[in-house]
Structure formats: structure tokens, C-alpha cells
Amino acid sequence: MMPRFPDCFPAANTEGLVYPAEYENFEWTTSFFSGMLWLLYEHTGDPVYRPILQKHLESFYERVEAPGSLDTHDLGFLYSLSCYPAVLLQKDPRAEACFLKAAQALRSRYFPQAGIIQAWGNLGDPQNRGRMIIDCLLNLPLLYQAARLTGDRSFWEMAYCHAKQAQKHLVRPDSTTYHTFYMDVDTGEPRFGRTAQGYSDSSCWARGQAWGVYGFALSYRHTGDRSFLDTSCKLLDYYLERLPEDGVCYWDLHFTQGSEPRDSSAAAIVCCGILELLKHLPLTHPRRMAYEAALNRTILALAKGYTTWNLPQADGLLLHGVYSKPDNRGVDECTIWGDYYYIEALFRLLYGSCDYWY
Ligand code: GLY
């Protein structure tokens, strides 16, 4: 992909298995290509990745100064995979300054009364005011990391409060999840759940559940709050119960058979979540062997049945992902985050961890 995207980014999803090029660094997904290249650079040391990674860094430095592009909680996805590896691997001061600016922007989206970070839009937008979403759990590492880098505990506290509120309101009593949930930001009272990308308000969007499995495991790692580990396990148990024969979920866990599209990207995220969980669960944990078996089964299913290895015309990696079924967007295509998390899972299997989220 490097020759195809020398000074631009692959779009969020393929069209006919080929990624259109994106010349503006605007979407929430641009950093996944950087993340893949950082993983490759970290583990091979090959200088071939340096010039393109430097270009990506410059693009993210510019982005953090463009006010319109900061009206989102996705700063975590964006900066934990672009600038943070440069901080972690190279102690790059410019990358660190940029990373901390992104963390400040994310912190400014926090509503203290409700204890949550608003996901989308500017904070005055009536449609999105006080709306949190399950995906945000993957944006919290940015705050936890910023707290460590600066010694300013307020970053950590906001991330921790948000994770607690997500656990309380986005997770339903039966261990399924809402995609999004509205809080009253003035009184702090919970309002109601709504889907955006799932089948219905009461169903369980597969990728949301996957963000929950991985995200709560990461919040455990950053806070030591064992209840996050339990929540991650419960979400995973529900997810595993809803899998079809080959172990790769449908786009919404409402479906367990039939011809609805799968979402392989959710499966790849769950693999990373299981790999993170296994680092923290005691060897005697009653579900440990079941999780190891689920991980092996899923990775093999993805590798054998869901990769483009025998499709030279494709430049994506993981087939049969879905961006948004209700919007008919990127359905049965490769997604750039599906490709990234598949690679992250493989690198975790090979090298034991991926510290970009830590
Ligand atoms: N975070 C957006 C998505 O999963 O589609």
C-alpha cells in the first residue's frame, strides 16, 4: 500500500476491495494506516517505513491545529496510533507536544456533572449533546497516557469517570451494549440509549460489543479497577454465545444465522481484546481456556476464510467487514480498522503485546 498512498491515506473502507485515496486528514480512520506502519517499523526496524511515517506525523501535527477537526472524541484512535508510537519508540518531543494537544482537546469534551466525554459534534449541538458511545473506550488510552506523560491526574480522572459511566449506562444488565447513550449534562441524570450503526435501539451492534470487550480490558490495565475486567469478560461471554458456525460474527449480534453480512473487523477487535484480557486473567480463571480456544478459532477463521491473500486485485487485508449497515456504507468490504486490528492481533501473538494503547 505504501506506493499507492505515498502522501495520502486509504479511506475508511474499500470500494470493490480497493481503498480510495483520501487527501485530507479528516476522518477518524486515517491513523490506522500509520498504526500498521508503526507496528511493522517497530518489529522489523526497516528504515523503509521512516519517510512515510514522518509524512503522517506532519499531517497529524497540522490536523491538531485545525479547530474543526477536533470536534470529535476520536482523537484517541487518531493520536494513539500516529503520534504516540513516535513518543514511545523515539521519544520524539514534537510528537509528544502534538499528542498532548490532542489529549487537551479530548479533555475539553468532558461534562463533569454527567462524568462523560461527548462523542460527536461540537458541545452545543443539540443532536449530540451529552451523547456518549461505546467506541469511546478506545479513545481513553490517550487520556491515561497523557496523565502519565504530564503527571496531571485530571486526564486520568476524566477517563476513569467516563469508563465507569460507560460501564453503568452503555452496558445493559444482560451484558449486551447500547451503541450510544444520552446523558443529561446539566443534572447528570441518564436519559436513554439509541443505536447509530446497529440493527435497532435494543439490539447489540457487534462492533460496539467488540469495542467494549477490548476497551474495558484496556481501562482495567490503566486503572487496576477489577470491575472493568469482569465487564470485559461478560461482554465477551455474550459475544461468544452469538457466534455462527465459523466463529466470525454478523454485523449485529441480533443475527446468528442467515445471509446478513458479517463484520470481520469486530472479530479482529475481539481478538485483540482477548489477547489483552489473557494478560490479566489469573491462570486459574474458569473461562481462560474457553477464551484461548475462541481466540485461536477466530484468528484461524479470519486467516483462512476472510483474507485477501488470493485476490491480487484487492489492497485491503480482511474481507467481509461492515462500516455502517443502516447507512449502506462499506458493507461487505475491507475496513482500514479491520485490517489494522487483524495486524495488531497477529503482532500481539508474535511479540506478546502492543503498547500503543498503553
Ligand atoms: N468508531 C466508529 C466505528 O466503529 O464505526
XYZ file of C-alpha atoms in Angstrom, residues 233 274-295:
23
model
C -15.361 -10.925 30.326
C -8.972 -11.423 24.268
C -5.210 -11.076 23.947
C -5.293 -8.109 26.331
C -7.622 -9.935 28.750
C -5.420 -13.029 28.821
C -2.543 -10.874 30.089
C -4.550 -10.004 33.196
C -6.727 -13.024 33.997
C -5.282 -15.464 36.514
C -4.110 -18.785 35.052
C -6.858 -20.452 37.090
C -9.671 -18.232 35.753
C -12.574 -20.570 34.883
C -13.082 -19.053 31.402
C -9.433 -18.775 30.427
C -9.271 -21.913 28.325
C -12.544 -21.030 26.573
C -11.122 -17.586 25.699
C -7.882 -19.079 24.389
C -9.869 -21.509 22.250
C -12.098 -18.686 20.951
C -9.021 -16.636 20.061
